[in-house]
PDB file of C-alpha atoms in Angstrom:
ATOM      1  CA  UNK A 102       0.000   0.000   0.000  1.00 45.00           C
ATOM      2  CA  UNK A 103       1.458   3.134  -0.991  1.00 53.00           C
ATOM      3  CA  UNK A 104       1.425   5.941   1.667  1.00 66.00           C
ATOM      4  CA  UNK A 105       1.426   9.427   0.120  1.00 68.00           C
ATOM      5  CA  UNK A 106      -0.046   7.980  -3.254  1.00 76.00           C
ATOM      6  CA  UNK A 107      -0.112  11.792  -4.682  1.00 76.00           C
ATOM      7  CA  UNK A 108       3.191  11.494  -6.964  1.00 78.00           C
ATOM      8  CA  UNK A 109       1.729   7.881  -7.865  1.00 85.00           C
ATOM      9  CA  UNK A 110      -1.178   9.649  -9.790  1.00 84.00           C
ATOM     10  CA  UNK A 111       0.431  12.480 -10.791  1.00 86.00           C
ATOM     11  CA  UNK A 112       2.437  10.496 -12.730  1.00 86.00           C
ATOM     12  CA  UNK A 113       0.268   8.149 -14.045  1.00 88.00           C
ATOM     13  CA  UNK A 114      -2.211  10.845 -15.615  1.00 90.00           C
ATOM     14  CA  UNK A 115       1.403  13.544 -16.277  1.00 90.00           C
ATOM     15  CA  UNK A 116       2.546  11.514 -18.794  1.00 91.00           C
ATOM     16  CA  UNK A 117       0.367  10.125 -20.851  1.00 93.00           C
ATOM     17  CA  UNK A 118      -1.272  13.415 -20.876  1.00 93.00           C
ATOM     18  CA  UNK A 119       2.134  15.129 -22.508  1.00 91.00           C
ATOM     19  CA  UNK A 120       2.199  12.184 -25.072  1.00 93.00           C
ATOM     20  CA  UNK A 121      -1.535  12.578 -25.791  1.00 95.00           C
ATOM     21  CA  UNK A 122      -1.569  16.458 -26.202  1.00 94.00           C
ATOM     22  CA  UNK A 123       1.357  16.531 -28.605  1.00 92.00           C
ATOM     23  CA  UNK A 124       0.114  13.433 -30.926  1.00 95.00           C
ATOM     24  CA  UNK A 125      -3.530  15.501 -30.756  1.00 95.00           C
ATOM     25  CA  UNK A 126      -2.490  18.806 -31.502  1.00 93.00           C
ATOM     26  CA  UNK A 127      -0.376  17.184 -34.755  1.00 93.00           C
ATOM     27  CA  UNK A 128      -3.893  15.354 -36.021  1.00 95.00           C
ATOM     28  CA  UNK A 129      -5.861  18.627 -35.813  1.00 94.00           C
ATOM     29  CA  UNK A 130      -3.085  20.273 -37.529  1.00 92.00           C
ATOM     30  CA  UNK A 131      -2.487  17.812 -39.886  1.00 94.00           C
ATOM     31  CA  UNK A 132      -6.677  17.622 -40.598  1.00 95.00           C
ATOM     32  CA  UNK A 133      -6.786  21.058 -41.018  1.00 94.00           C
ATOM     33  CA  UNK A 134      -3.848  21.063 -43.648  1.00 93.00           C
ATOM     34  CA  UNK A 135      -5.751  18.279 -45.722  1.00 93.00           C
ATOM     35  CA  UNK A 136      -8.632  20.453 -45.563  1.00 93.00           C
ATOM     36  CA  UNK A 137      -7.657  23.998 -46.672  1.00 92.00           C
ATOM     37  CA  UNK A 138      -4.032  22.662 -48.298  1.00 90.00           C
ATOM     38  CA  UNK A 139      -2.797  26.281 -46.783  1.00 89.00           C
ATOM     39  CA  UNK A 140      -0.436  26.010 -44.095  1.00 86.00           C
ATOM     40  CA  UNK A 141      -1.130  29.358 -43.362  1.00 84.00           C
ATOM     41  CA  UNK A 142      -4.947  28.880 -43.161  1.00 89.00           C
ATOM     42  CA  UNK A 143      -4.284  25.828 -40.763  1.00 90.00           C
ATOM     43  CA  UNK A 144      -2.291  27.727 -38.768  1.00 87.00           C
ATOM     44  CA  UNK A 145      -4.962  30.715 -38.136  1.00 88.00           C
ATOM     45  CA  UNK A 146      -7.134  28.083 -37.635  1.00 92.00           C
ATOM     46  CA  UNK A 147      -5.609  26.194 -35.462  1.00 92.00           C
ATOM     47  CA  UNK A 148      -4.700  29.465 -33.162  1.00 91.00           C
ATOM     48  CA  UNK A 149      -8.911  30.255 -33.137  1.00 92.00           C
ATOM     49  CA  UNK A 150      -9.453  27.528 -32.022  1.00 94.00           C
ATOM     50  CA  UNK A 151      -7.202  27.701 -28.561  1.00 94.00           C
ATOM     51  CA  UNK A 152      -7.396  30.785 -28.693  1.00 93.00           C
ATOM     52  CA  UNK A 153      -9.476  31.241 -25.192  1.00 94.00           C
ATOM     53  CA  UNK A 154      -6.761  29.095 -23.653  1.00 94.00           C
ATOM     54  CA  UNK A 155      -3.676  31.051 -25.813  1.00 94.00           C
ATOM     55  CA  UNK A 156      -5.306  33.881 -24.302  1.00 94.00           C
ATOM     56  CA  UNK A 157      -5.361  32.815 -20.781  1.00 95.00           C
ATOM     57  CA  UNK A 158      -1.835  31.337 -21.281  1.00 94.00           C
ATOM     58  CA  UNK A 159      -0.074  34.336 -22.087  1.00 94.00           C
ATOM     59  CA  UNK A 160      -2.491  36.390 -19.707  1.00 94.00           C
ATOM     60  CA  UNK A 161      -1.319  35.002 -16.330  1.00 95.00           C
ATOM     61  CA  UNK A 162       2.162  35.458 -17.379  1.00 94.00           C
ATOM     62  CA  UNK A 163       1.854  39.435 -18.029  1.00 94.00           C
ATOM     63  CA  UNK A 164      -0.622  39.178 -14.572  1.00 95.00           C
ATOM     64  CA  UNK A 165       2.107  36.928 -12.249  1.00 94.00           C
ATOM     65  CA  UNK A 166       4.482  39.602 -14.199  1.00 94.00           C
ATOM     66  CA  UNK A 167       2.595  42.725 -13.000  1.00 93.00           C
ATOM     67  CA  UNK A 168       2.285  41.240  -9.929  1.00 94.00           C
ATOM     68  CA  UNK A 169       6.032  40.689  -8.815  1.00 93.00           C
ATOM     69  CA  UNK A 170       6.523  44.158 -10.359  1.00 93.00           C
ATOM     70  CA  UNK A 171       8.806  43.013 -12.940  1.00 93.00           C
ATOM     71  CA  UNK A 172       8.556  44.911 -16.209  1.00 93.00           C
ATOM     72  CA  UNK A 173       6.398  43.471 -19.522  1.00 91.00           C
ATOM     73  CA  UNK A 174       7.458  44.536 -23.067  1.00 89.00           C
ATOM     74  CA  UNK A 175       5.765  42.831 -26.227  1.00 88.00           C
ATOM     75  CA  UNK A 176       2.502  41.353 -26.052  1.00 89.00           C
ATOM     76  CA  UNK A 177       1.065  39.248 -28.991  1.00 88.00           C
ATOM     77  CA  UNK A 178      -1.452  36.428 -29.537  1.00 87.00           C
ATOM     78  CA  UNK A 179      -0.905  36.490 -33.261  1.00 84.00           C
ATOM     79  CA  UNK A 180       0.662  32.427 -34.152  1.00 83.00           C
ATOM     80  CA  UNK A 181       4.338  32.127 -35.288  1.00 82.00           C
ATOM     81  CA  UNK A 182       5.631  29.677 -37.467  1.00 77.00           C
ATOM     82  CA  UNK A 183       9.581  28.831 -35.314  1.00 73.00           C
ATOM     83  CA  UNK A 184      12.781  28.020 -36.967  1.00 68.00           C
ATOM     84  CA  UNK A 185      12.665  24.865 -35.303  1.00 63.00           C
ATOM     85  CA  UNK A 186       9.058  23.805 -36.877  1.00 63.00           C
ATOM     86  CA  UNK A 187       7.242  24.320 -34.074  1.00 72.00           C
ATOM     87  CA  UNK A 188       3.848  26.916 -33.599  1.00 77.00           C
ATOM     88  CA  UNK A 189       4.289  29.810 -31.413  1.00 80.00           C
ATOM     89  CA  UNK A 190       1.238  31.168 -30.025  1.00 84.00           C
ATOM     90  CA  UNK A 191       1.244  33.719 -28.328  1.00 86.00           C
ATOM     91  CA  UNK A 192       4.339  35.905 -26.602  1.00 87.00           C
ATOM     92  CA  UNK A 193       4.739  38.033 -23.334  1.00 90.00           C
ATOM     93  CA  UNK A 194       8.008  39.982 -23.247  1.00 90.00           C
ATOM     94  CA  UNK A 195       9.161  40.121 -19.473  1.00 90.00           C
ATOM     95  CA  UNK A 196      12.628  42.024 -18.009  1.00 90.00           C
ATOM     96  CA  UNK A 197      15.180  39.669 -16.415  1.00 88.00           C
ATOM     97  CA  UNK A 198      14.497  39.338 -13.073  1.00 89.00           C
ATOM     98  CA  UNK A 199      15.653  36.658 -10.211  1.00 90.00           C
ATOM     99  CA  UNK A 200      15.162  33.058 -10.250  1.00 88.00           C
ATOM    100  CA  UNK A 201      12.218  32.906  -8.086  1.00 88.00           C
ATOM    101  CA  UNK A 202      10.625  35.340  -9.541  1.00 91.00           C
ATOM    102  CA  UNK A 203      11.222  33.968 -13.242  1.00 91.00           C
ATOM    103  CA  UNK A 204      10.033  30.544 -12.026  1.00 90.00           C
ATOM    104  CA  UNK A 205       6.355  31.665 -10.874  1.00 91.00           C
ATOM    105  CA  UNK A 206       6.230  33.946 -14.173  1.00 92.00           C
ATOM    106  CA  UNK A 207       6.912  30.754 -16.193  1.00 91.00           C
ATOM    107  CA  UNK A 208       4.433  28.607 -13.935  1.00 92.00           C
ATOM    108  CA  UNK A 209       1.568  30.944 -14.096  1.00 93.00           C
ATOM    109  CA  UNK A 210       0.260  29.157 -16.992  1.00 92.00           C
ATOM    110  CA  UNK A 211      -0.356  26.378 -15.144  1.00 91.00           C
ATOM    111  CA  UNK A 212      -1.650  27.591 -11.538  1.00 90.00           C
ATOM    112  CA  UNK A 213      -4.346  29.626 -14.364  1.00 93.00           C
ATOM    113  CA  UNK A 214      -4.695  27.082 -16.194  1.00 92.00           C
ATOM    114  CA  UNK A 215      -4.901  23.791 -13.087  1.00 90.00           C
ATOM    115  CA  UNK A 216      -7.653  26.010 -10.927  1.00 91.00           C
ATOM    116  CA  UNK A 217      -9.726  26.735 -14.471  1.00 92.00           C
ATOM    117  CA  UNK A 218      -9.388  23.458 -15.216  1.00 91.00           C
ATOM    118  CA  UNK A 219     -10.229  21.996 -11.245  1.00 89.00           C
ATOM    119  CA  UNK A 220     -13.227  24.730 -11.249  1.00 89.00           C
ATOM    120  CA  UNK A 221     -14.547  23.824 -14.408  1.00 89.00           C
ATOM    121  CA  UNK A 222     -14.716  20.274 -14.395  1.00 85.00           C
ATOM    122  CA  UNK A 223     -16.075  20.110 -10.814  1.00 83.00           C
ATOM    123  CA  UNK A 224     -18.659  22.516 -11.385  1.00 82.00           C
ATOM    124  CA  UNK A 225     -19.575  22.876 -15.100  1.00 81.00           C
ATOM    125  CA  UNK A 226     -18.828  18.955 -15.961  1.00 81.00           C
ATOM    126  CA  UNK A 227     -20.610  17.594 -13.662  1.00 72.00           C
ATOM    127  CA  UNK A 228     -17.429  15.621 -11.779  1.00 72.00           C
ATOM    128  CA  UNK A 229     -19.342  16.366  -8.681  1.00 66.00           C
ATOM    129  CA  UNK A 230     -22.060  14.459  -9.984  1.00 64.00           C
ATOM    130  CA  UNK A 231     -20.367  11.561 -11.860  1.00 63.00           C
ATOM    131  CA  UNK A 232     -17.834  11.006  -8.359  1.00 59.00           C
ATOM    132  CA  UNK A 233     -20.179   9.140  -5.880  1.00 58.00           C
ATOM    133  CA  UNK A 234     -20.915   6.486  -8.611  1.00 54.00           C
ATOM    134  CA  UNK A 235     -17.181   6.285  -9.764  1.00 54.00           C
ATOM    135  CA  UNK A 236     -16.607   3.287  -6.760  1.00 53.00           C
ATOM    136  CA  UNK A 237     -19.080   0.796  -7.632  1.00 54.00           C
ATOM    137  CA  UNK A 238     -18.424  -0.263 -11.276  1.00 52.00           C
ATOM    138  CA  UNK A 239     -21.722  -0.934 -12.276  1.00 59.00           C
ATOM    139  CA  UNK A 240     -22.567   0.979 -15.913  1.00 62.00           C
ATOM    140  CA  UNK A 241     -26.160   1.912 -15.159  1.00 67.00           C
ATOM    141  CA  UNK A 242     -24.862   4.075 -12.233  1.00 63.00           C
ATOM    142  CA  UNK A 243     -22.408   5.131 -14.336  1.00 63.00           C
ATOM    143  CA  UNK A 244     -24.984   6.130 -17.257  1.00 69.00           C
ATOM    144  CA  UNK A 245     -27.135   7.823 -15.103  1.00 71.00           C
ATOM    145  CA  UNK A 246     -24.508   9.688 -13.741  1.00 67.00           C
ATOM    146  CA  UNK A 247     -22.936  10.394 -17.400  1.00 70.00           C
ATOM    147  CA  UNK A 248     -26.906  12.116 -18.245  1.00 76.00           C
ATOM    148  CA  UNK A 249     -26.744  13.870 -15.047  1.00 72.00           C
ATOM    149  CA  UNK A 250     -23.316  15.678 -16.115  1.00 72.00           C
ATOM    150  CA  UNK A 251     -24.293  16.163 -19.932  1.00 77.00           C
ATOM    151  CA  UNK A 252     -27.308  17.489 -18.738  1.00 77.00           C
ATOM    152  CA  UNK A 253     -25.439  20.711 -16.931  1.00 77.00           C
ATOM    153  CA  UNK A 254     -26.429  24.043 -18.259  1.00 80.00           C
ATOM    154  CA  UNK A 255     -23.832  24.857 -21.157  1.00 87.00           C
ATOM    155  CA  UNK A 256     -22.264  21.168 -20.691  1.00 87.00           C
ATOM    156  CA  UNK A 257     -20.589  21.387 -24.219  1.00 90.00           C
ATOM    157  CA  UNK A 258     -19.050  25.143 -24.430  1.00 92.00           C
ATOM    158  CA  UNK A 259     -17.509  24.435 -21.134  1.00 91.00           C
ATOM    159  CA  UNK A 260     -16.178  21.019 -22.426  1.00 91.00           C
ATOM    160  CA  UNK A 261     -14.297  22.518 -25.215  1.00 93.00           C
ATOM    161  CA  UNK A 262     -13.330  25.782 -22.575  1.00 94.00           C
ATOM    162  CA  UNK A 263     -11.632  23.048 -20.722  1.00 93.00           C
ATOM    163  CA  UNK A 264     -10.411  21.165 -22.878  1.00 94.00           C
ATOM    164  CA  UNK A 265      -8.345  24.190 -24.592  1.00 94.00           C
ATOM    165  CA  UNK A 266      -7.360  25.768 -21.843  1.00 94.00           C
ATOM    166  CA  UNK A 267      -5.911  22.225 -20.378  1.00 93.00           C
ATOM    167  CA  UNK A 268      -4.424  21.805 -23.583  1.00 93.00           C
ATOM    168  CA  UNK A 269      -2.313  25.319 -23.292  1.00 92.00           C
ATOM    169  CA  UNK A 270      -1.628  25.862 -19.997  1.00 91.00           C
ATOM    170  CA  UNK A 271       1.536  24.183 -19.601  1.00 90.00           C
ATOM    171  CA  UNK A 272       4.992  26.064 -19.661  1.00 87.00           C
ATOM    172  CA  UNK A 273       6.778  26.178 -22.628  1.00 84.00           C
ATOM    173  CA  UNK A 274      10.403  25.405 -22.846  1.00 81.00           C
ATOM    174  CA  UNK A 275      11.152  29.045 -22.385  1.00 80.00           C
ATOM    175  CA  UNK A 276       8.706  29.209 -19.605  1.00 83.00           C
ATOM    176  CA  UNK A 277      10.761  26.176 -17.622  1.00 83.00           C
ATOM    177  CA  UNK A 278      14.244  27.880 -17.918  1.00 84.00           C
ATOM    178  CA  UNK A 279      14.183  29.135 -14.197  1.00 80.00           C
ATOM    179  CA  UNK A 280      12.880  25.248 -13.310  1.00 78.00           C
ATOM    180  CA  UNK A 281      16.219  23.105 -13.123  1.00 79.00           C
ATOM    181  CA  UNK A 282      18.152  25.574 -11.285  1.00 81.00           C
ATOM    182  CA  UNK A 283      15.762  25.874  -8.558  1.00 77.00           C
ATOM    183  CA  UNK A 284      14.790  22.345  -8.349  1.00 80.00           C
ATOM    184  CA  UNK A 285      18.182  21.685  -7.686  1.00 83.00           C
ATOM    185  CA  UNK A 286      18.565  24.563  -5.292  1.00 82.00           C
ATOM    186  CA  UNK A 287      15.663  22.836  -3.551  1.00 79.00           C
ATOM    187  CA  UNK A 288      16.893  18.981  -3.761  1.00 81.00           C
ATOM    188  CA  UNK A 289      20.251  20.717  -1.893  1.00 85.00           C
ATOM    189  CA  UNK A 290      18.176  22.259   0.823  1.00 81.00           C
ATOM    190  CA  UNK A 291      16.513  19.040   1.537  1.00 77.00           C
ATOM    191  CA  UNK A 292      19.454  16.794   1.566  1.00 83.00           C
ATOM    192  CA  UNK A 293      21.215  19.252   4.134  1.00 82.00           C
ATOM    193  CA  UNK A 294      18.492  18.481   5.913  1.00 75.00           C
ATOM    194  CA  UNK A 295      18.272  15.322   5.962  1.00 79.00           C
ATOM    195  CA  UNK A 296      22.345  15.617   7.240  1.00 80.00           C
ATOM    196  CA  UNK A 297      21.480  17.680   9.936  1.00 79.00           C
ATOM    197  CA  UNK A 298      19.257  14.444  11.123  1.00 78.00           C
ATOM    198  CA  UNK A 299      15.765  16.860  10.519  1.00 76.00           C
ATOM    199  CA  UNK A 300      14.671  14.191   8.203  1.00 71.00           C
ATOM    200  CA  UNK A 301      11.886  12.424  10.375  1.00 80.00           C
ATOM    201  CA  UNK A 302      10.828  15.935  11.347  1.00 74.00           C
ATOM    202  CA  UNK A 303      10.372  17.162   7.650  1.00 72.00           C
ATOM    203  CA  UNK A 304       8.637  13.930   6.172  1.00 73.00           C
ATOM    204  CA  UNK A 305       5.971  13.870   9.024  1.00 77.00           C
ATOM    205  CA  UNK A 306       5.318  17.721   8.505  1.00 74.00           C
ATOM    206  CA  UNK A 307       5.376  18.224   5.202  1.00 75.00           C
ATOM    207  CA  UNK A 308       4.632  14.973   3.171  1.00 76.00           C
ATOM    208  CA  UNK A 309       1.182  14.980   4.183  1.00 77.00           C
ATOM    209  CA  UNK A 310       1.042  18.589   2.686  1.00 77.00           C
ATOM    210  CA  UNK A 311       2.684  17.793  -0.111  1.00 78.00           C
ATOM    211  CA  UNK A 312       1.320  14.645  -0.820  1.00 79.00           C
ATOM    212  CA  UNK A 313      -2.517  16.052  -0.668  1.00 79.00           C
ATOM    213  CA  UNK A 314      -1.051  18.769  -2.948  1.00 78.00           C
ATOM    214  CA  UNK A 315       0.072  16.019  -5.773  1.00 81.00           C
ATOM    215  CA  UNK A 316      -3.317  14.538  -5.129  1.00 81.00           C
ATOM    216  CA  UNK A 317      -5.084  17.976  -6.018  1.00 81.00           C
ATOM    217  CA  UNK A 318      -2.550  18.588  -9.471  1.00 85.00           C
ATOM    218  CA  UNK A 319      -3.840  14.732 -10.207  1.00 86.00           C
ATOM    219  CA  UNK A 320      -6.932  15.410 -10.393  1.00 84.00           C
ATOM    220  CA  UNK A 321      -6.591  18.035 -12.667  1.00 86.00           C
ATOM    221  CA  UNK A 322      -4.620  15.910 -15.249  1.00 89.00           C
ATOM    222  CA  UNK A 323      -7.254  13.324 -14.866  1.00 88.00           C
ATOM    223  CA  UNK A 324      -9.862  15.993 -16.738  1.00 88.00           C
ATOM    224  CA  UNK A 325      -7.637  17.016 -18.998  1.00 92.00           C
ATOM    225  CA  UNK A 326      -6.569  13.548 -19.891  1.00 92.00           C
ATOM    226  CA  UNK A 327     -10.155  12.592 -20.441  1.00 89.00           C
ATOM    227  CA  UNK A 328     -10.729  15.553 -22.037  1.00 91.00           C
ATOM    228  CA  UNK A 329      -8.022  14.692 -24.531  1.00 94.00           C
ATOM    229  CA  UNK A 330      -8.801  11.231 -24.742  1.00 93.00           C
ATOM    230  CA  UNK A 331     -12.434  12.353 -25.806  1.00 91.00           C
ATOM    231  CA  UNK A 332     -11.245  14.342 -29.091  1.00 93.00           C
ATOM    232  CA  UNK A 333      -8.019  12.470 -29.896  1.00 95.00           C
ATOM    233  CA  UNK A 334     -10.388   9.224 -31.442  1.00 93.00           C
ATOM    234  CA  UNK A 335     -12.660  11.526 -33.684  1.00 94.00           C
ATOM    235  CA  UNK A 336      -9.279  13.309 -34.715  1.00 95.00           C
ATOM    236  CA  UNK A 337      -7.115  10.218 -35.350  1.00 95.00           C
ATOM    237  CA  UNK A 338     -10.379   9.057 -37.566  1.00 95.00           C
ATOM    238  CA  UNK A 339     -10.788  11.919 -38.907  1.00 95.00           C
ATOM    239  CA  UNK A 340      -7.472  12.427 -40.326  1.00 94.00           C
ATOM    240  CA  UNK A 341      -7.215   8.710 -41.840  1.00 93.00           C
ATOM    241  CA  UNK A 342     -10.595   9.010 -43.311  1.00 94.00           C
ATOM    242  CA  UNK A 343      -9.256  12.465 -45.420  1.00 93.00           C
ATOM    243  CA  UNK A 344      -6.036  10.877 -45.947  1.00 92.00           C
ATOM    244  CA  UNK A 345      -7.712   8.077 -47.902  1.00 92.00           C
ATOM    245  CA  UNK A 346     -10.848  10.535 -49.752  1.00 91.00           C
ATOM    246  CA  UNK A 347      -7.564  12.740 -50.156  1.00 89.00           C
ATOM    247  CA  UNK A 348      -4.529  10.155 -51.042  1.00 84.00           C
ATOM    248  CA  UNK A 349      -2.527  12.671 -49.485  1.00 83.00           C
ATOM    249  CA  UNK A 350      -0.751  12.301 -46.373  1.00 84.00           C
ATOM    250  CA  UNK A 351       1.208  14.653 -44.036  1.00 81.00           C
ATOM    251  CA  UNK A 352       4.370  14.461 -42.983  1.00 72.00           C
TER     252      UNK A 352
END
């Protein structure tokens, strides 16, 4: 039995999430490019359509900027084609600041993004309701509680609301610059801790904490994993189904 179970999950929905997004994000890309045969149409496209998370994204960085007082330059949520191949977005300038400081700029994507996520799916899809039938494993429980949750008020604009914001609100690699240095600043602090012979102390004060905290971030994933899951089948079928009509593929 494991104890503080909270990295367990977190793990377990983390990474197939990552995996998911990515491989979803290239069959909506790739569907609209067999569709309009414009990269640059897909591409506009494709930003409208997360644009309410873009927008959020880029949002709680100038905000968690503001905030810690540190000063904002350029602010666009136009998309970018990158040297490397990859989409850009959206872009919030920011002044160099200290390491803290560019570490909660860079995670404010996701703190936005986790609580609209946690909010939404507990209130608007109907999580509340589907969670006191999701022990027994009986599917007429489970289909009444499905029609109790499709049946909230505006069930569908808040599933895609979710599901775009979840799908943009982690840090991009830019974003996680500030992360390795202080995670490592951290892992030091604890391990001249645990030499100090604080160790017992620490684990029975703050693993619980921690541990409920992993629990909470799990949770979220688990939405936006579903979420993903949900639109990644159509996609995928989508995409082979032009592909043949088509006989053109994308590389």
């Amino acid at each position: 039995m494991i104890d503080y179970p909270g990295l367990f999950w977190f793990l377990v929905f983390l990474i197939p999430l990552l995996v998911l997004q990515r491989q979803l994000h290239k069959e909506m890309q790739a569907i609209l490019l067999l569709l309009t045969r414009r990269a640059d149409v897909s591409i506009v496209l494709f930003s409208l359509i997360f644009f309410p998370g873009v927008a959020m994204h880029e949002l709680s960085h100038w905000l968690m900027a503001k905030l810690l007082g540190v000063h904002t330059g350029r602010f666009s949520l136009i998309p970018r084609p990158m040297a490397n191949g990859r989409l850009r977005l959206g872009l919030v300038e920011t002044a160099p600041t200290n390491l803290l400081g560019e570490a909660l700029i860079g995670t404010a994507p996701l703190l936005a993004g986790g609580a609209f996520v946690a909010y939404a799916g507990w209130v608007h899809l109907g999580v509340s309701q589907i969670y006191p039938y999701s022990i027994p494993l009986d599917w007429a429980t489970w289909e009444r509680a499905i029609s109790l949750a499709i049946g909230q008020p505006d069930f569908w604009l808040w599933v895609y609301l979710t599901f775009v914001v979840s799908s943009t609100m982690f840090p991009s690699s830019s974003d996680r610059r500030a992360w390795l240095p202080l995670i490592l600043i951290i892992a030091l602090a604890v391990v001249l801790v645990f030499l100090a012979g604080a160790g017992p102390w620490l684990i029975q004060n703050f693993a619980p904490v921690l541990d409920a905290a992993m629990q909470s971030i799990a949770f979220i994933l688990a939405i936006s994993l579903t979420l993903h899951l949900i639109f990644y089948i159509p996609a995928f079928l989508i995409r082979h189904g032009l592909s043949r009509i088509t006989h053109l593929r994308v590389v």
